[in-house]
Amino acid sequence: MWFMRQAGRSLPEYRRVRADVPMLEACARPDMITEITLQPVRRHGVDAAIYFSDIVVPLKAIGIDLDIKPGVGPVVAEPIRTAADLKRLRELEPGDVPFVTEAVGSLVGELGDVPLIGFAGAPFTLASYLIEGGPSKNHERTKALMYGEPELWNDLMARLSAITLEFLKVQIDAGASAVQLFDSWVGALSADDYRTSVLPHSASIFEALADRDVPRIHFGVGTGELLGLLSEAGADVVGVDWRVPLDKAAQRVQAATALQGNLDPAVLFAPWDVVAERTRDVLSRGRVADGHIFNLGHGVLPSTDPDVLTRLTEFVHAETED
């Protein structure tokens, strides 16, 4: 088990380290990446570390003018909406992200037997930020481009897939034991639109990583109707948010696909007996899957009590002892 967004968020030690340090600066400092990634492993005793980063780090590394504004999220100074704009999306090279190689190497040495999970944003979510210029509730510009200019859309997605693939390869080559492709906004699409406009690109990433012999995790938010397609894209593990019970999710994914999830992060604010009951239910439903990684159904909420996360880790370990 591990927690999505466990690297920071609710930890006071994270807030101390990050004080007065902008997010993108923190994501480019090997010492800070290492410390923040290790903090939840030390405190909670989780079974894996998740590399501390942000989905827009590779875009920043190739020169896209963007920033992460507190309380808002990634904001792009000049959105990408035309064929001419695509010229700004050059290929990512390992030399663009030397801090990743250094940080992963440091982490692998520090973690010992605890695996490190690499991390990257999926092409659709990256495209949404680039086209909208920032977070969007309806993704209207993104969908308009996807529907109205399919050739431009596919070119954009192909470029983003190549960038994402290289970012994951750098982490794997430096020593990451597994990788997760995080598609925050893909739940905004219908199954037909996903199959036509997104699946081929996400699948190309997983296929290109097949020979690296590391587990590949695929997660999206609000993707109950897309779980079968997320699995079809080629991941070994499909993350499930809290909206779909794991026994139902197991019926939707491809055979021999493990599941990750899926306790509602808000449950952690309820009394402990409720947390325990809901956790047992997740574990019980997860037993029907071809493998289960216990996790939340989305990221740790910033105001979560860290002691509850530690207690939850101990509880899951006790409940799943052989």
PDB file of C-alpha atoms in Angstrom:
ATOM      1  CA  MET A   1       0.000   0.000   0.000  1.00  0.00           C
ATOM      2  CA  TRP A   2       0.907   3.610  -0.553  1.00  0.00           C
ATOM      3  CA  PHE A   3      -0.990   6.903  -0.802  1.00  0.00           C
ATOM      4  CA  MET A   4      -1.369   9.008  -3.904  1.00  0.00           C
ATOM      5  CA  ARG A   5       0.118  12.432  -3.207  1.00  0.00           C
ATOM      6  CA  GLN A   6       1.612  10.997  -0.035  1.00  0.00           C
ATOM      7  CA  ALA A   7       4.810  12.982  -0.672  1.00  0.00           C
ATOM      8  CA  GLY A   8       3.842  16.076   1.258  1.00  0.00           C
ATOM      9  CA  ARG A   9       0.313  17.416   1.274  1.00  0.00           C
ATOM     10  CA  SER A  10      -0.690  16.735   4.887  1.00  0.00           C
ATOM     11  CA  LEU A  11       2.720  16.518   6.555  1.00  0.00           C
ATOM     12  CA  PRO A  12       3.973  19.410   8.701  1.00  0.00           C
ATOM     13  CA  GLU A  13       7.560  18.441   7.863  1.00  0.00           C
ATOM     14  CA  TYR A  14       6.681  18.863   4.173  1.00  0.00           C
ATOM     15  CA  ARG A  15       5.300  22.318   4.790  1.00  0.00           C
ATOM     16  CA  ARG A  16       8.466  23.272   6.666  1.00  0.00           C
ATOM     17  CA  VAL A  17      10.697  22.117   3.807  1.00  0.00           C
ATOM     18  CA  ARG A  18       8.524  23.798   1.184  1.00  0.00           C
ATOM     19  CA  ALA A  19       8.175  27.089   3.058  1.00  0.00           C
ATOM     20  CA  ASP A  20       8.906  29.945   0.635  1.00  0.00           C
ATOM     21  CA  VAL A  21      10.012  27.497  -2.075  1.00  0.00           C
ATOM     22  CA  PRO A  22       7.829  27.555  -5.227  1.00  0.00           C
ATOM     23  CA  MET A  23       6.525  24.164  -6.348  1.00  0.00           C
ATOM     24  CA  LEU A  24       8.443  23.999  -9.620  1.00  0.00           C
ATOM     25  CA  GLU A  25      11.674  24.965  -7.872  1.00  0.00           C
ATOM     26  CA  ALA A  26      11.114  22.203  -5.324  1.00  0.00           C
ATOM     27  CA  CYS A  27      10.552  19.737  -8.180  1.00  0.00           C
ATOM     28  CA  ALA A  28      13.926  20.644  -9.707  1.00  0.00           C
ATOM     29  CA  ARG A  29      16.085  20.358  -6.572  1.00  0.00           C
ATOM     30  CA  PRO A  30      17.408  16.815  -6.009  1.00  0.00           C
ATOM     31  CA  ASP A  31      17.913  17.366  -2.279  1.00  0.00           C
ATOM     32  CA  MET A  32      14.345  18.589  -1.830  1.00  0.00           C
ATOM     33  CA  ILE A  33      12.862  15.873  -4.064  1.00  0.00           C
ATOM     34  CA  THR A  34      14.696  13.248  -2.030  1.00  0.00           C
ATOM     35  CA  GLU A  35      13.655  14.600   1.346  1.00  0.00           C
ATOM     36  CA  ILE A  36       9.987  15.104   0.434  1.00  0.00           C
ATOM     37  CA  THR A  37       9.723  11.670  -1.184  1.00  0.00           C
ATOM     38  CA  LEU A  38      11.189   9.999   1.909  1.00  0.00           C
ATOM     39  CA  GLN A  39       9.087  11.844   4.496  1.00  0.00           C
ATOM     40  CA  PRO A  40       5.893   9.740   4.232  1.00  0.00           C
ATOM     41  CA  VAL A  41       7.907   6.499   4.067  1.00  0.00           C
ATOM     42  CA  ARG A  42       9.583   7.412   7.343  1.00  0.00           C
ATOM     43  CA  ARG A  43       6.401   8.575   9.039  1.00  0.00           C
ATOM     44  CA  HIS A  44       3.796   6.102   7.789  1.00  0.00           C
ATOM     45  CA  GLY A  45       5.777   2.976   6.926  1.00  0.00           C
ATOM     46  CA  VAL A  46       4.086   2.601   3.540  1.00  0.00           C
ATOM     47  CA  ASP A  47       5.257  -0.106   1.148  1.00  0.00           C
ATOM     48  CA  ALA A  48       6.430   2.200  -1.643  1.00  0.00           C
ATOM     49  CA  ALA A  49       7.635   5.740  -2.225  1.00  0.00           C
ATOM     50  CA  ILE A  50       6.172   7.903  -4.979  1.00  0.00           C
ATOM     51  CA  TYR A  51       8.602  10.243  -6.713  1.00  0.00           C
ATOM     52  CA  PHE A  52       7.894  13.859  -5.759  1.00  0.00           C
ATOM     53  CA  SER A  53       7.168  15.836  -8.903  1.00  0.00           C
ATOM     54  CA  ASP A  54       4.390  17.524 -10.835  1.00  0.00           C
ATOM     55  CA  ILE A  55       2.843  16.593 -14.166  1.00  0.00           C
ATOM     56  CA  VAL A  56       4.038  19.836 -15.803  1.00  0.00           C
ATOM     57  CA  VAL A  57       7.717  19.389 -14.889  1.00  0.00           C
ATOM     58  CA  PRO A  58       8.704  17.931 -18.292  1.00  0.00           C
ATOM     59  CA  LEU A  59       6.865  20.758 -20.072  1.00  0.00           C
ATOM     60  CA  LYS A  60       8.761  23.326 -18.020  1.00  0.00           C
ATOM     61  CA  ALA A  61      11.977  21.467 -18.808  1.00  0.00           C
ATOM     62  CA  ILE A  62      11.529  21.899 -22.564  1.00  0.00           C
ATOM     63  CA  GLY A  63      10.921  25.622 -22.216  1.00  0.00           C
ATOM     64  CA  ILE A  64       7.149  26.039 -21.957  1.00  0.00           C
ATOM     65  CA  ASP A  65       6.401  29.261 -20.051  1.00  0.00           C
ATOM     66  CA  LEU A  66       4.250  28.056 -17.175  1.00  0.00           C
ATOM     67  CA  ASP A  67       3.969  28.302 -13.426  1.00  0.00           C
ATOM     68  CA  ILE A  68       2.046  26.599 -10.646  1.00  0.00           C
ATOM     69  CA  LYS A  69       0.017  29.233  -8.849  1.00  0.00           C
ATOM     70  CA  PRO A  70      -1.008  28.393  -5.268  1.00  0.00           C
ATOM     71  CA  GLY A  71      -4.711  27.705  -5.036  1.00  0.00           C
ATOM     72  CA  VAL A  72      -5.048  27.617  -8.827  1.00  0.00           C
ATOM     73  CA  GLY A  73      -2.704  25.047 -10.347  1.00  0.00           C
ATOM     74  CA  PRO A  74      -0.621  25.057 -13.534  1.00  0.00           C
ATOM     75  CA  VAL A  75      -1.021  28.221 -15.604  1.00  0.00           C
ATOM     76  CA  VAL A  76       0.419  28.461 -19.131  1.00  0.00           C
ATOM     77  CA  ALA A  77       1.447  31.936 -20.321  1.00  0.00           C
ATOM     78  CA  GLU A  78       0.880  31.210 -24.025  1.00  0.00           C
ATOM     79  CA  PRO A  79      -1.615  28.385 -24.630  1.00  0.00           C
ATOM     80  CA  ILE A  80      -1.010  25.958 -27.488  1.00  0.00           C
ATOM     81  CA  ARG A  81      -3.925  26.043 -29.940  1.00  0.00           C
ATOM     82  CA  THR A  82      -2.507  26.142 -33.471  1.00  0.00           C
ATOM     83  CA  ALA A  83      -0.136  24.147 -35.650  1.00  0.00           C
ATOM     84  CA  ALA A  84       2.420  26.928 -35.307  1.00  0.00           C
ATOM     85  CA  ASP A  85       2.204  26.650 -31.512  1.00  0.00           C
ATOM     86  CA  LEU A  86       3.247  22.998 -31.669  1.00  0.00           C
ATOM     87  CA  LYS A  87       6.769  24.048 -32.643  1.00  0.00           C
ATOM     88  CA  ARG A  88       7.288  24.995 -29.016  1.00  0.00           C
ATOM     89  CA  LEU A  89       6.847  21.343 -27.990  1.00  0.00           C
ATOM     90  CA  ARG A  90      10.291  19.967 -28.707  1.00  0.00           C
ATOM     91  CA  GLU A  91      11.411  16.507 -27.632  1.00  0.00           C
ATOM     92  CA  LEU A  92      12.510  15.987 -24.045  1.00  0.00           C
ATOM     93  CA  GLU A  93      16.095  14.807 -23.581  1.00  0.00           C
ATOM     94  CA  PRO A  94      17.650  13.319 -20.417  1.00  0.00           C
ATOM     95  CA  GLY A  95      19.906  16.371 -20.226  1.00  0.00           C
ATOM     96  CA  ASP A  96      16.820  18.556 -19.730  1.00  0.00           C
ATOM     97  CA  VAL A  97      16.070  16.887 -16.407  1.00  0.00           C
ATOM     98  CA  PRO A  98      19.408  15.999 -14.752  1.00  0.00           C
ATOM     99  CA  PHE A  99      17.794  16.626 -11.369  1.00  0.00           C
ATOM    100  CA  VAL A 100      15.514  13.620 -11.973  1.00  0.00           C
ATOM    101  CA  THR A 101      18.408  11.241 -12.544  1.00  0.00           C
ATOM    102  CA  GLU A 102      20.245  12.588  -9.504  1.00  0.00           C
ATOM    103  CA  ALA A 103      17.185  12.497  -7.233  1.00  0.00           C
ATOM    104  CA  VAL A 104      16.106   8.987  -8.264  1.00  0.00           C
ATOM    105  CA  GLY A 105      19.630   7.688  -7.756  1.00  0.00           C
ATOM    106  CA  SER A 106      19.744   9.234  -4.308  1.00  0.00           C
ATOM    107  CA  LEU A 107      16.327   7.848  -3.416  1.00  0.00           C
ATOM    108  CA  VAL A 108      17.103   4.318  -4.531  1.00  0.00           C
ATOM    109  CA  GLY A 109      20.157   4.378  -2.272  1.00  0.00           C
ATOM    110  CA  GLU A 110      18.158   5.718   0.675  1.00  0.00           C
ATOM    111  CA  LEU A 111      15.110   3.478   0.236  1.00  0.00           C
ATOM    112  CA  GLY A 112      16.922   0.152   0.123  1.00  0.00           C
ATOM    113  CA  ASP A 113      14.270  -2.554  -0.337  1.00  0.00           C
ATOM    114  CA  VAL A 114      11.380  -0.067  -0.515  1.00  0.00           C
ATOM    115  CA  PRO A 115      10.435   0.420  -4.188  1.00  0.00           C
ATOM    116  CA  LEU A 116      10.268   3.845  -5.789  1.00  0.00           C
ATOM    117  CA  ILE A 117       7.339   4.581  -8.104  1.00  0.00           C
ATOM    118  CA  GLY A 118       8.039   6.937 -10.987  1.00  0.00           C
ATOM    119  CA  PHE A 119       5.413   9.455 -12.007  1.00  0.00           C
ATOM    120  CA  ALA A 120       4.187  11.366 -15.051  1.00  0.00           C
ATOM    121  CA  GLY A 121       1.098  13.110 -16.337  1.00  0.00           C
ATOM    122  CA  ALA A 122      -0.773  11.500 -19.229  1.00  0.00           C
ATOM    123  CA  PRO A 123      -1.038  13.196 -22.652  1.00  0.00           C
ATOM    124  CA  PHE A 124      -4.717  14.170 -22.392  1.00  0.00           C
ATOM    125  CA  THR A 125      -4.317  15.967 -19.085  1.00  0.00           C
ATOM    126  CA  LEU A 126      -1.173  17.741 -20.271  1.00  0.00           C
ATOM    127  CA  ALA A 127      -2.975  18.752 -23.463  1.00  0.00           C
ATOM    128  CA  SER A 128      -5.856  20.168 -21.452  1.00  0.00           C
ATOM    129  CA  TYR A 129      -3.573  22.437 -19.433  1.00  0.00           C
ATOM    130  CA  LEU A 130      -1.708  23.566 -22.536  1.00  0.00           C
ATOM    131  CA  ILE A 131      -4.855  24.317 -24.553  1.00  0.00           C
ATOM    132  CA  GLU A 132      -6.958  25.852 -21.794  1.00  0.00           C
ATOM    133  CA  GLY A 133      -4.041  27.786 -20.326  1.00  0.00           C
ATOM    134  CA  GLY A 134      -4.808  26.414 -16.876  1.00  0.00           C
ATOM    135  CA  PRO A 135      -7.318  24.293 -14.974  1.00  0.00           C
ATOM    136  CA  SER A 136     -10.760  24.006 -16.552  1.00  0.00           C
ATOM    137  CA  LYS A 137     -14.125  22.687 -15.373  1.00  0.00           C
ATOM    138  CA  ASN A 138     -15.531  21.934 -18.804  1.00  0.00           C
ATOM    139  CA  HIS A 139     -12.441  21.591 -21.038  1.00  0.00           C
ATOM    140  CA  GLU A 140     -14.331  23.385 -23.785  1.00  0.00           C
ATOM    141  CA  ARG A 141     -11.294  24.572 -25.751  1.00  0.00           C
ATOM    142  CA  THR A 142      -9.676  21.149 -25.433  1.00  0.00           C
ATOM    143  CA  LYS A 143     -12.731  19.317 -26.686  1.00  0.00           C
ATOM    144  CA  ALA A 144     -13.303  21.857 -29.454  1.00  0.00           C
ATOM    145  CA  LEU A 145      -9.802  21.232 -30.785  1.00  0.00           C
ATOM    146  CA  MET A 146     -10.169  17.462 -30.373  1.00  0.00           C
ATOM    147  CA  TYR A 147     -13.508  17.410 -32.216  1.00  0.00           C
ATOM    148  CA  GLY A 148     -12.804  20.096 -34.803  1.00  0.00           C
ATOM    149  CA  GLU A 149      -9.141  19.588 -35.704  1.00  0.00           C
ATOM    150  CA  PRO A 150      -8.359  15.888 -35.288  1.00  0.00           C
ATOM    151  CA  GLU A 151      -5.082  16.037 -37.206  1.00  0.00           C
ATOM    152  CA  LEU A 152      -3.771  18.863 -35.040  1.00  0.00           C
ATOM    153  CA  TRP A 153      -5.044  17.041 -31.963  1.00  0.00           C
ATOM    154  CA  ASN A 154      -3.241  13.830 -32.861  1.00  0.00           C
ATOM    155  CA  ASP A 155      -0.022  15.717 -33.581  1.00  0.00           C
ATOM    156  CA  LEU A 156      -0.241  17.432 -30.200  1.00  0.00           C
ATOM    157  CA  MET A 157      -0.970  14.153 -28.406  1.00  0.00           C
ATOM    158  CA  ALA A 158       1.861  12.359 -30.199  1.00  0.00           C
ATOM    159  CA  ARG A 159       4.337  15.033 -29.138  1.00  0.00           C
ATOM    160  CA  LEU A 160       3.114  14.926 -25.539  1.00  0.00           C
ATOM    161  CA  SER A 161       3.264  11.124 -25.540  1.00  0.00           C
ATOM    162  CA  ALA A 162       6.903  11.246 -26.621  1.00  0.00           C
ATOM    163  CA  ILE A 163       7.729  13.787 -23.895  1.00  0.00           C
ATOM    164  CA  THR A 164       5.936  11.738 -21.243  1.00  0.00           C
ATOM    165  CA  LEU A 165       7.593   8.517 -22.375  1.00  0.00           C
ATOM    166  CA  GLU A 166      11.068  10.021 -22.149  1.00  0.00           C
ATOM    167  CA  PHE A 167      10.321  11.462 -18.700  1.00  0.00           C
ATOM    168  CA  LEU A 168       9.303   7.996 -17.464  1.00  0.00           C
ATOM    169  CA  LYS A 169      12.305   6.342 -19.123  1.00  0.00           C
ATOM    170  CA  VAL A 170      14.666   8.715 -17.338  1.00  0.00           C
ATOM    171  CA  GLN A 171      13.130   7.682 -14.003  1.00  0.00           C
ATOM    172  CA  ILE A 172      13.257   3.964 -14.842  1.00  0.00           C
ATOM    173  CA  ASP A 173      16.826   4.136 -16.115  1.00  0.00           C
ATOM    174  CA  ALA A 174      17.843   5.878 -12.890  1.00  0.00           C
ATOM    175  CA  GLY A 175      16.323   3.091 -10.792  1.00  0.00           C
ATOM    176  CA  ALA A 176      12.546   3.516 -10.377  1.00  0.00           C
ATOM    177  CA  SER A 177      10.877   0.149  -9.697  1.00  0.00           C
ATOM    178  CA  ALA A 178       7.451   1.008 -11.173  1.00  0.00           C
ATOM    179  CA  VAL A 179       5.737   3.931 -12.908  1.00  0.00           C
ATOM    180  CA  GLN A 180       2.338   5.564 -12.733  1.00  0.00           C
ATOM    181  CA  LEU A 181       0.689   7.492 -15.569  1.00  0.00           C
ATOM    182  CA  PHE A 182      -1.747   9.959 -14.022  1.00  0.00           C
ATOM    183  CA  ASP A 183      -4.618  11.232 -16.198  1.00  0.00           C
ATOM    184  CA  SER A 184      -6.365  13.728 -13.921  1.00  0.00           C
ATOM    185  CA  TRP A 185      -8.959  15.053 -16.367  1.00  0.00           C
ATOM    186  CA  VAL A 186      -9.649  12.166 -18.758  1.00  0.00           C
ATOM    187  CA  GLY A 187     -12.879  11.356 -16.899  1.00  0.00           C
ATOM    188  CA  ALA A 188     -14.357  14.359 -18.714  1.00  0.00           C
ATOM    189  CA  LEU A 189     -14.542  12.256 -21.903  1.00  0.00           C
ATOM    190  CA  SER A 190     -17.052   9.719 -23.146  1.00  0.00           C
ATOM    191  CA  ALA A 191     -15.875   6.179 -23.819  1.00  0.00           C
ATOM    192  CA  ASP A 192     -16.109   6.724 -27.582  1.00  0.00           C
ATOM    193  CA  ASP A 193     -14.048   9.900 -27.447  1.00  0.00           C
ATOM    194  CA  TYR A 194     -11.465   8.238 -25.236  1.00  0.00           C
ATOM    195  CA  ARG A 195     -11.142   5.263 -27.558  1.00  0.00           C
ATOM    196  CA  THR A 196     -10.749   7.447 -30.649  1.00  0.00           C
ATOM    197  CA  SER A 197      -8.703  10.377 -29.397  1.00  0.00           C
ATOM    198  CA  VAL A 198      -6.767   9.269 -26.313  1.00  0.00           C
ATOM    199  CA  LEU A 199      -6.368   5.507 -26.106  1.00  0.00           C
ATOM    200  CA  PRO A 200      -3.875   5.188 -28.998  1.00  0.00           C
ATOM    201  CA  HIS A 201      -1.564   7.734 -27.412  1.00  0.00           C
ATOM    202  CA  SER A 202      -1.650   6.383 -23.858  1.00  0.00           C
ATOM    203  CA  ALA A 203      -1.237   2.875 -25.279  1.00  0.00           C
ATOM    204  CA  SER A 204       1.887   3.952 -27.170  1.00  0.00           C
ATOM    205  CA  ILE A 205       3.528   4.931 -23.872  1.00  0.00           C
ATOM    206  CA  PHE A 206       2.737   1.646 -22.143  1.00  0.00           C
ATOM    207  CA  GLU A 207       3.815  -0.358 -25.182  1.00  0.00           C
ATOM    208  CA  ALA A 208       7.129   1.473 -25.382  1.00  0.00           C
ATOM    209  CA  LEU A 209       7.774   0.658 -21.709  1.00  0.00           C
ATOM    210  CA  ALA A 210       6.933  -3.032 -22.027  1.00  0.00           C
ATOM    211  CA  ASP A 211      10.567  -4.072 -22.426  1.00  0.00           C
ATOM    212  CA  ARG A 212      11.651  -2.175 -19.291  1.00  0.00           C
ATOM    213  CA  ASP A 213      10.199  -4.913 -17.063  1.00  0.00           C
ATOM    214  CA  VAL A 214       8.636  -2.557 -14.507  1.00  0.00           C
ATOM    215  CA  PRO A 215       4.983  -2.558 -13.393  1.00  0.00           C
ATOM    216  CA  ARG A 216       2.943   0.142 -15.120  1.00  0.00           C
ATOM    217  CA  ILE A 217       0.042   1.818 -13.299  1.00  0.00           C
ATOM    218  CA  HIS A 218      -2.681   3.861 -15.008  1.00  0.00           C
ATOM    219  CA  PHE A 219      -5.010   6.129 -13.014  1.00  0.00           C
ATOM    220  CA  GLY A 220      -7.695   8.664 -13.887  1.00  0.00           C
ATOM    221  CA  VAL A 221     -10.328  10.522 -11.909  1.00  0.00           C
ATOM    222  CA  GLY A 222     -14.031   9.947 -12.600  1.00  0.00           C
ATOM    223  CA  THR A 223     -13.188   7.113 -14.972  1.00  0.00           C
ATOM    224  CA  GLY A 224     -15.737   4.495 -13.916  1.00  0.00           C
ATOM    225  CA  GLU A 225     -17.068   4.242 -17.475  1.00  0.00           C
ATOM    226  CA  LEU A 226     -13.518   4.141 -18.873  1.00  0.00           C
ATOM    227  CA  LEU A 227     -11.925   1.466 -16.677  1.00  0.00           C
ATOM    228  CA  GLY A 228     -12.021  -1.167 -19.410  1.00  0.00           C
ATOM    229  CA  LEU A 229     -10.371   1.232 -21.838  1.00  0.00           C
ATOM    230  CA  LEU A 230      -7.756   2.354 -19.316  1.00  0.00           C
ATOM    231  CA  SER A 231      -6.911  -1.320 -18.923  1.00  0.00           C
ATOM    232  CA  GLU A 232      -6.911  -1.848 -22.686  1.00  0.00           C
ATOM    233  CA  ALA A 233      -4.257   0.869 -22.975  1.00  0.00           C
ATOM    234  CA  GLY A 234      -1.806  -1.671 -21.615  1.00  0.00           C
ATOM    235  CA  ALA A 235      -1.168  -0.997 -17.938  1.00  0.00           C
ATOM    236  CA  ASP A 236      -0.470  -3.831 -15.509  1.00  0.00           C
ATOM    237  CA  VAL A 237      -2.410  -2.030 -12.778  1.00  0.00           C
ATOM    238  CA  VAL A 238      -5.464   0.216 -13.116  1.00  0.00           C
ATOM    239  CA  GLY A 239      -6.167   2.733 -10.374  1.00  0.00           C
ATOM    240  CA  VAL A 240      -9.820   3.077  -9.376  1.00  0.00           C
ATOM    241  CA  ASP A 241     -11.278   6.139  -7.721  1.00  0.00           C
ATOM    242  CA  TRP A 242     -13.752   5.799  -4.846  1.00  0.00           C
ATOM    243  CA  ARG A 243     -16.861   5.936  -7.043  1.00  0.00           C
ATOM    244  CA  VAL A 244     -16.656   2.321  -8.259  1.00  0.00           C
ATOM    245  CA  PRO A 245     -16.377  -0.628  -5.835  1.00  0.00           C
ATOM    246  CA  LEU A 246     -13.325  -2.741  -6.559  1.00  0.00           C
ATOM    247  CA  ASP A 247     -15.316  -5.927  -7.166  1.00  0.00           C
ATOM    248  CA  LYS A 248     -17.253  -4.089  -9.876  1.00  0.00           C
ATOM    249  CA  ALA A 249     -14.053  -2.584 -11.273  1.00  0.00           C
ATOM    250  CA  ALA A 250     -12.507  -6.051 -11.499  1.00  0.00           C
ATOM    251  CA  GLN A 251     -15.294  -7.029 -13.904  1.00  0.00           C
ATOM    252  CA  ARG A 252     -14.552  -4.053 -16.171  1.00  0.00           C
ATOM    253  CA  VAL A 253     -10.787  -4.356 -16.656  1.00  0.00           C
ATOM    254  CA  GLN A 254      -8.851  -6.791 -18.818  1.00  0.00           C
ATOM    255  CA  ALA A 255      -7.997 -10.222 -17.439  1.00  0.00           C
ATOM    256  CA  ALA A 256      -4.838 -10.406 -15.293  1.00  0.00           C
ATOM    257  CA  THR A 257      -5.026  -6.698 -14.465  1.00  0.00           C
ATOM    258  CA  ALA A 258      -4.384  -5.722 -10.871  1.00  0.00           C
ATOM    259  CA  LEU A 259      -6.296  -2.880  -9.216  1.00  0.00           C
ATOM    260  CA  GLN A 260      -5.162   0.045  -7.093  1.00  0.00           C
ATOM    261  CA  GLY A 261      -7.417   1.881  -4.679  1.00  0.00           C
ATOM    262  CA  ASN A 262      -9.811   2.976  -3.512  1.00  0.00           C
ATOM    263  CA  LEU A 263     -10.797   4.388  -0.120  1.00  0.00           C
ATOM    264  CA  ASP A 264     -12.525   7.770  -0.384  1.00  0.00           C
ATOM    265  CA  PRO A 265      -9.994  10.354   0.912  1.00  0.00           C
ATOM    266  CA  ALA A 266     -12.825  12.108   2.773  1.00  0.00           C
ATOM    267  CA  VAL A 267     -13.466   8.984   4.866  1.00  0.00           C
ATOM    268  CA  LEU A 268     -10.262   9.780   6.758  1.00  0.00           C
ATOM    269  CA  PHE A 269     -12.087  12.678   8.443  1.00  0.00           C
ATOM    270  CA  ALA A 270     -14.708  10.341   9.939  1.00  0.00           C
ATOM    271  CA  PRO A 271     -14.396   8.537  13.314  1.00  0.00           C
ATOM    272  CA  TRP A 272     -11.869   5.707  13.319  1.00  0.00           C
ATOM    273  CA  ASP A 273     -14.479   2.939  13.487  1.00  0.00           C
ATOM    274  CA  VAL A 274     -15.885   4.230  10.185  1.00  0.00           C
ATOM    275  CA  VAL A 275     -12.407   4.364   8.637  1.00  0.00           C
ATOM    276  CA  ALA A 276     -11.759   0.789   9.750  1.00  0.00           C
ATOM    277  CA  GLU A 277     -15.098  -0.482   8.446  1.00  0.00           C
ATOM    278  CA  ARG A 278     -14.683   1.204   5.068  1.00  0.00           C
ATOM    279  CA  THR A 279     -11.099  -0.032   4.792  1.00  0.00           C
ATOM    280  CA  ARG A 280     -12.136  -3.630   5.480  1.00  0.00           C
ATOM    281  CA  ASP A 281     -14.761  -3.293   2.755  1.00  0.00           C
ATOM    282  CA  VAL A 282     -12.159  -2.064   0.239  1.00  0.00           C
ATOM    283  CA  LEU A 283      -9.823  -4.916   1.160  1.00  0.00           C
ATOM    284  CA  SER A 284     -12.615  -7.469   0.889  1.00  0.00           C
ATOM    285  CA  ARG A 285     -13.725  -6.270  -2.537  1.00  0.00           C
ATOM    286  CA  GLY A 286     -10.131  -6.028  -3.720  1.00  0.00           C
ATOM    287  CA  ARG A 287      -9.580  -9.741  -3.079  1.00  0.00           C
ATOM    288  CA  VAL A 288     -11.552 -10.642  -6.208  1.00  0.00           C
ATOM    289  CA  ALA A 289      -9.069  -8.768  -8.417  1.00  0.00           C
ATOM    290  CA  ASP A 290      -5.917 -10.246  -9.932  1.00  0.00           C
ATOM    291  CA  GLY A 291      -3.826  -8.361  -7.411  1.00  0.00           C
ATOM    292  CA  HIS A 292      -4.669  -5.339  -5.254  1.00  0.00           C
ATOM    293  CA  ILE A 293      -2.602  -2.361  -4.132  1.00  0.00           C
ATOM    294  CA  PHE A 294      -4.408  -0.586  -1.302  1.00  0.00           C
ATOM    295  CA  ASN A 295      -4.555   3.164  -1.845  1.00  0.00           C
ATOM    296  CA  LEU A 296      -6.977   6.052  -1.631  1.00  0.00           C
ATOM    297  CA  GLY A 297      -9.376   6.698  -4.486  1.00  0.00           C
ATOM    298  CA  HIS A 298      -7.573   9.971  -5.184  1.00  0.00           C
ATOM    299  CA  GLY A 299      -4.928  12.121  -3.494  1.00  0.00           C
ATOM    300  CA  VAL A 300      -4.497  12.749   0.210  1.00  0.00           C
ATOM    301  CA  LEU A 301      -6.418  15.899   1.126  1.00  0.00           C
ATOM    302  CA  PRO A 302      -4.073  18.561   2.556  1.00  0.00           C
ATOM    303  CA  SER A 303      -5.950  18.876   5.862  1.00  0.00           C
ATOM    304  CA  THR A 304      -5.839  15.128   6.582  1.00  0.00           C
ATOM    305  CA  ASP A 305      -4.454  14.223  10.015  1.00  0.00           C
ATOM    306  CA  PRO A 306      -1.091  12.500   9.343  1.00  0.00           C
ATOM    307  CA  ASP A 307      -1.623  10.279  12.385  1.00  0.00           C
ATOM    308  CA  VAL A 308      -4.710   8.814  10.718  1.00  0.00           C
ATOM    309  CA  LEU A 309      -2.646   7.907   7.660  1.00  0.00           C
ATOM    310  CA  THR A 310      -0.078   6.190   9.873  1.00  0.00           C
ATOM    311  CA  ARG A 311      -2.811   4.322  11.740  1.00  0.00           C
ATOM    312  CA  LEU A 312      -4.438   3.334   8.449  1.00  0.00           C
ATOM    313  CA  THR A 313      -1.132   1.948   7.136  1.00  0.00           C
ATOM    314  CA  GLU A 314      -0.686  -0.155  10.276  1.00  0.00           C
ATOM    315  CA  PHE A 315      -4.300  -1.318  10.078  1.00  0.00           C
ATOM    316  CA  VAL A 316      -4.037  -2.463   6.444  1.00  0.00           C
ATOM    317  CA  HIS A 317      -0.789  -4.276   7.180  1.00  0.00           C
ATOM    318  CA  ALA A 318      -2.409  -6.066  10.123  1.00  0.00           C
ATOM    319  CA  GLU A 319      -5.526  -6.966   8.147  1.00  0.00           C
ATOM    320  CA  THR A 320      -3.532  -8.404   5.250  1.00  0.00           C
ATOM    321  CA  GLU A 321      -0.892 -10.401   7.109  1.00  0.00           C
ATOM    322  CA  ASP A 322      -0.521 -13.930   5.760  1.00  0.00           C
TER     323      ASP A 322
END
